[in-house]
Amino acid sequence: LFDPRETLLCLRIEEISSQLTILRQLGVKKISDPTEIISHLLQQRSDPARALAVAKRFGGADKFGGSLMNECQTQLWENGRDVQALKLVSDDVYVVNEILELDSNIKGDMTVYEDMALDDLRQVYREAYNRCEKLSAVKNGIDPQWIQYNALRFSDAIRRIGTFQLLQRQYKSKGDVDDNRVSSVATNRFLRGFRHFPLSMIASSAASRGEIDALTLLFARHPMPIQTRMKILDLIPLDTEISRYEHLLPCFVQGSSSDGNFLLKAENHHSYCFDALQLFSHYCAMQQEEQFPFEVFVDELDKDYLLSNYRCRDQGCDANQSISREEISLWYLRRAIDIHNRTGLILLVRQLTESALSRLSVQILRGTEDNGAVGHVVYLYACAELLNHILVDKMKESFSFDFWTATRELFTTVLEFCSMELSTAVPFILESSNSSMYNLSLFQKHVEPFVCDDEVLVPMKSNSASRADLASKIENDLIDMCLNRFTSLCQQTQKVN
């Protein structure tokens, strides 16, 4: 019945009962070449995992060659999205093309990837990036521009996945995201949405909602031209406290990159100027010391990758944009005026213009000779600062305690104060006080500096007027003011001479 050269005979004993035993003789075909078993498992059984196990048992690639092993690995990847199998495929072009298809298939069937965790997705993009690096290192007839373009594309994806994961953690900590929902749709949301949205649009959405932590994360991980950043910052609600986003405000440093610089204040009241890469490195150090309110890197691999590839720009960013000190000054001036006109919050105007001066390298105590936007920012700051003190002092006198401080409810018109003649400004300073002693203190505190030789705050820029002329004009205005008040008082008592 069986050819002993091709068949292995086996005896099978089946005990039906204590009195009946059946003997069965079976024949199993002998296969001398394991390749037949592997091929049978791959082609007829569609079981690449078992085929791979058999191949490894009989010597692996050294025995069967790379093509058979690759076939096992590619089937494991294509059937089950086995990330480790993809990483073992030796065909670099195949790996790159597979991830390109994944990255480009926005409207296609994504169900095969939905069970893949974001960490696994980051691994396959990183593998594709490494294959591009490997292809670019040797001459292989492949277009080097194609390799370079795809390497940048995968680099952008790696960075975005990390950013997406960190944003999810932020919203999860705020209770805005359900764990089950995240685990089931996160990969799909990334591949269909976040992966392809312009980062400036994502940052604009965060800014318009006042989500400063999310905006900080985006600016730190994705360097953007300073013009783009200023447009995004303009979307932050005008009544937001300046201190919340002060670290993101634009700086002017001569010769700096198009990404601009960031000025951060330390606890010792010193300020440190960072470029974008230094800012990210600083935040990484703070995260490692557990001194930062949120995370800026996912893990050590994510951090090391970004530090090594930080200057690889997101697609669509123009790296050659430059900006002048005047343009940055105009941005501050416009935003300060918008805050004033739409909220009337003098404190925010003062805080923003004060932040502007430190970021434009202006020394307010020395004044400025700039007649352009920088000079206007200096003047607006000076008026806001003076008016803030005046109003606070007037409010103090209106109440019977000394603990009054300016609050966000303090509403006034800074721009009207900027254009006041001194003969109008001085009565405004004094008119609400009922105490002559308090009138005198207000006068000494807020009016005398105009004519003091030691400290002069110039209310109106004039190239022809010397300090002596200015003091004389102020003196005349004060005399006119006093005569007007005296005449008014006499008219009221009908004793006019």
mmCIF file with all atom_site columns, N, CA and C in Angstrom, residues 219-243:
data_model
loop_
_atom_site.group_PDB
_atom_site.id
_atom_site.type_symbol
_atom_site.label_atom_id
_atom_site.label_alt_id
_atom_site.label_comp_id
_atom_site.label_asym_id
_atom_site.label_entity_id
_atom_site.label_seq_id
_atom_site.pdbx_PDB_ins_code
_atom_site.Cartn_x
_atom_site.Cartn_y
_atom_site.Cartn_z
_atom_site.occupancy
_atom_site.B_iso_or_equiv
_atom_site.pdbx_formal_charge
_atom_site.auth_seq_id
_atom_site.auth_comp_id
_atom_site.auth_asym_id
_atom_site.auth_atom_id
_atom_site.pdbx_PDB_model_num
ATOM 1  N N  . PHE A 1 219 ? 4.291  75.307 19.284 1.00 0.00 ? 219 PHE A N  1
ATOM 2  C CA . PHE A 1 219 ? 5.400  76.203 18.960 1.00 0.00 ? 219 PHE A CA 1
ATOM 3  C C  . PHE A 1 219 ? 6.746  75.587 19.334 1.00 0.00 ? 219 PHE A C  1
ATOM 4  N N  . ALA A 1 220 ? 6.775  74.816 20.432 1.00 0.00 ? 220 ALA A N  1
ATOM 5  C CA . ALA A 1 220 ? 8.037  74.235 20.893 1.00 0.00 ? 220 ALA A CA 1
ATOM 6  C C  . ALA A 1 220 ? 8.490  73.085 20.000 1.00 0.00 ? 220 ALA A C  1
ATOM 7  N N  . ARG A 1 221 ? 7.538  72.252 19.539 1.00 0.00 ? 221 ARG A N  1
ATOM 8  C CA . ARG A 1 221 ? 7.908  71.072 18.753 1.00 0.00 ? 221 ARG A CA 1
ATOM 9  C C  . ARG A 1 221 ? 7.997  71.349 17.260 1.00 0.00 ? 221 ARG A C  1
ATOM 10 N N  . HIS A 1 222 ? 7.345  72.393 16.799 1.00 0.00 ? 222 HIS A N  1
ATOM 11 C CA . HIS A 1 222 ? 7.293  72.668 15.356 1.00 0.00 ? 222 HIS A CA 1
ATOM 12 C C  . HIS A 1 222 ? 7.704  74.116 15.099 1.00 0.00 ? 222 HIS A C  1
ATOM 13 N N  . PRO A 1 223 ? 8.961  74.372 14.767 1.00 0.00 ? 223 PRO A N  1
ATOM 14 C CA . PRO A 1 223 ? 9.396  75.753 14.506 1.00 0.00 ? 223 PRO A CA 1
ATOM 15 C C  . PRO A 1 223 ? 8.627  76.353 13.343 1.00 0.00 ? 223 PRO A C  1
ATOM 16 N N  . MET A 1 224 ? 8.096  77.547 13.558 1.00 0.00 ? 224 MET A N  1
ATOM 17 C CA . MET A 1 224 ? 7.328  78.257 12.536 1.00 0.00 ? 224 MET A CA 1
ATOM 18 C C  . MET A 1 224 ? 7.945  79.635 12.313 1.00 0.00 ? 224 MET A C  1
ATOM 19 N N  . PRO A 1 225 ? 7.835  80.174 11.106 1.00 0.00 ? 225 PRO A N  1
ATOM 20 C CA . PRO A 1 225 ? 8.315  81.542 10.884 1.00 0.00 ? 225 PRO A CA 1
ATOM 21 C C  . PRO A 1 225 ? 7.632  82.524 11.825 1.00 0.00 ? 225 PRO A C  1
ATOM 22 N N  . ILE A 1 226 ? 8.348  83.549 12.231 1.00 0.00 ? 226 ILE A N  1
ATOM 23 C CA . ILE A 1 226 ? 7.822  84.472 13.227 1.00 0.00 ? 226 ILE A CA 1
ATOM 24 C C  . ILE A 1 226 ? 6.567  85.185 12.728 1.00 0.00 ? 226 ILE A C  1
ATOM 25 N N  . GLN A 1 227 ? 6.488  85.429 11.393 1.00 0.00 ? 227 GLN A N  1
ATOM 26 C CA . GLN A 1 227 ? 5.265  86.055 10.858 1.00 0.00 ? 227 GLN A CA 1
ATOM 27 C C  . GLN A 1 227 ? 4.057  85.151 11.085 1.00 0.00 ? 227 GLN A C  1
ATOM 28 N N  . THR A 1 228 ? 4.241  83.852 10.880 1.00 0.00 ? 228 THR A N  1
ATOM 29 C CA . THR A 1 228 ? 3.146  82.906 11.102 1.00 0.00 ? 228 THR A CA 1
ATOM 30 C C  . THR A 1 228 ? 2.748  82.888 12.569 1.00 0.00 ? 228 THR A C  1
ATOM 31 N N  . ARG A 1 229 ? 3.751  82.888 13.435 1.00 0.00 ? 229 ARG A N  1
ATOM 32 C CA . ARG A 1 229 ? 3.466  82.888 14.869 1.00 0.00 ? 229 ARG A CA 1
ATOM 33 C C  . ARG A 1 229 ? 2.682  84.124 15.282 1.00 0.00 ? 229 ARG A C  1
ATOM 34 N N  . MET A 1 230 ? 3.035  85.285 14.750 1.00 0.00 ? 230 MET A N  1
ATOM 35 C CA . MET A 1 230 ? 2.338  86.518 15.135 1.00 0.00 ? 230 MET A CA 1
ATOM 36 C C  . MET A 1 230 ? 0.880  86.493 14.682 1.00 0.00 ? 230 MET A C  1
ATOM 37 N N  . LYS A 1 231 ? 0.631  85.940 13.504 1.00 0.00 ? 231 LYS A N  1
ATOM 38 C CA . LYS A 1 231 ? -0.758 85.823 13.035 1.00 0.00 ? 231 LYS A CA 1
ATOM 39 C C  . LYS A 1 231 ? -1.562 84.907 13.953 1.00 0.00 ? 231 LYS A C  1
ATOM 40 N N  . ILE A 1 232 ? -0.920 83.839 14.409 1.00 0.00 ? 232 ILE A N  1
ATOM 41 C CA . ILE A 1 232 ? -1.602 82.904 15.306 1.00 0.00 ? 232 ILE A CA 1
ATOM 42 C C  . ILE A 1 232 ? -1.851 83.557 16.658 1.00 0.00 ? 232 ILE A C  1
ATOM 43 N N  . LEU A 1 233 ? -0.842 84.261 17.197 1.00 0.00 ? 233 LEU A N  1
ATOM 44 C CA . LEU A 1 233 ? -0.986 84.917 18.492 1.00 0.00 ? 233 LEU A CA 1
ATOM 45 C C  . LEU A 1 233 ? -2.092 85.964 18.472 1.00 0.00 ? 233 LEU A C  1
ATOM 46 N N  . ASP A 1 234 ? -2.323 86.559 17.317 1.00 0.00 ? 234 ASP A N  1
ATOM 47 C CA . ASP A 1 234 ? -3.398 87.550 17.198 1.00 0.00 ? 234 ASP A CA 1
ATOM 48 C C  . ASP A 1 234 ? -4.773 86.952 17.459 1.00 0.00 ? 234 ASP A C  1
ATOM 49 N N  . LEU A 1 235 ? -4.886 85.624 17.358 1.00 0.00 ? 235 LEU A N  1
ATOM 50 C CA . LEU A 1 235 ? -6.176 84.966 17.549 1.00 0.00 ? 235 LEU A CA 1
ATOM 51 C C  . LEU A 1 235 ? -6.486 84.683 19.021 1.00 0.00 ? 235 LEU A C  1
ATOM 52 N N  . ILE A 1 236 ? -5.499 84.839 19.894 1.00 0.00 ? 236 ILE A N  1
ATOM 53 C CA . ILE A 1 236 ? -5.752 84.647 21.328 1.00 0.00 ? 236 ILE A CA 1
ATOM 54 C C  . ILE A 1 236 ? -6.750 85.698 21.796 1.00 0.00 ? 236 ILE A C  1
ATOM 55 N N  . PRO A 1 237 ? -7.789 85.313 22.535 1.00 0.00 ? 237 PRO A N  1
ATOM 56 C CA . PRO A 1 237 ? -8.778 86.307 22.990 1.00 0.00 ? 237 PRO A CA 1
ATOM 57 C C  . PRO A 1 237 ? -8.107 87.494 23.671 1.00 0.00 ? 237 PRO A C  1
ATOM 58 N N  . LEU A 1 238 ? -8.603 88.706 23.352 1.00 0.00 ? 238 LEU A N  1
ATOM 59 C CA . LEU A 1 238 ? -7.942 89.921 23.797 1.00 0.00 ? 238 LEU A CA 1
ATOM 60 C C  . LEU A 1 238 ? -7.966 90.113 25.303 1.00 0.00 ? 238 LEU A C  1
ATOM 61 N N  . ASP A 1 239 ? -8.907 89.491 25.982 1.00 0.00 ? 239 ASP A N  1
ATOM 62 C CA . ASP A 1 239 ? -8.971 89.667 27.435 1.00 0.00 ? 239 ASP A CA 1
ATOM 63 C C  . ASP A 1 239 ? -8.158 88.618 28.190 1.00 0.00 ? 239 ASP A C  1
ATOM 64 N N  . THR A 1 240 ? -7.339 87.844 27.467 1.00 0.00 ? 240 THR A N  1
ATOM 65 C CA . THR A 1 240 ? -6.479 86.856 28.125 1.00 0.00 ? 240 THR A CA 1
ATOM 66 C C  . THR A 1 240 ? -5.331 87.559 28.831 1.00 0.00 ? 240 THR A C  1
ATOM 67 N N  . GLU A 1 241 ? -5.040 87.118 30.056 1.00 0.00 ? 241 GLU A N  1
ATOM 68 C CA . GLU A 1 241 ? -3.933 87.714 30.804 1.00 0.00 ? 241 GLU A CA 1
ATOM 69 C C  . GLU A 1 241 ? -2.634 87.579 30.011 1.00 0.00 ? 241 GLU A C  1
ATOM 70 N N  . ILE A 1 242 ? -1.875 88.664 29.907 1.00 0.00 ? 242 ILE A N  1
ATOM 71 C CA . ILE A 1 242 ? -0.634 88.654 29.131 1.00 0.00 ? 242 ILE A CA 1
ATOM 72 C C  . ILE A 1 242 ? 0.350  87.645 29.703 1.00 0.00 ? 242 ILE A C  1
ATOM 73 N N  . SER A 1 243 ? 0.368  87.489 31.008 1.00 0.00 ? 243 SER A N  1
ATOM 74 C CA . SER A 1 243 ? 1.325  86.575 31.638 1.00 0.00 ? 243 SER A CA 1
ATOM 75 C C  . SER A 1 243 ? 1.119  85.133 31.185 1.00 0.00 ? 243 SER A C  1
#
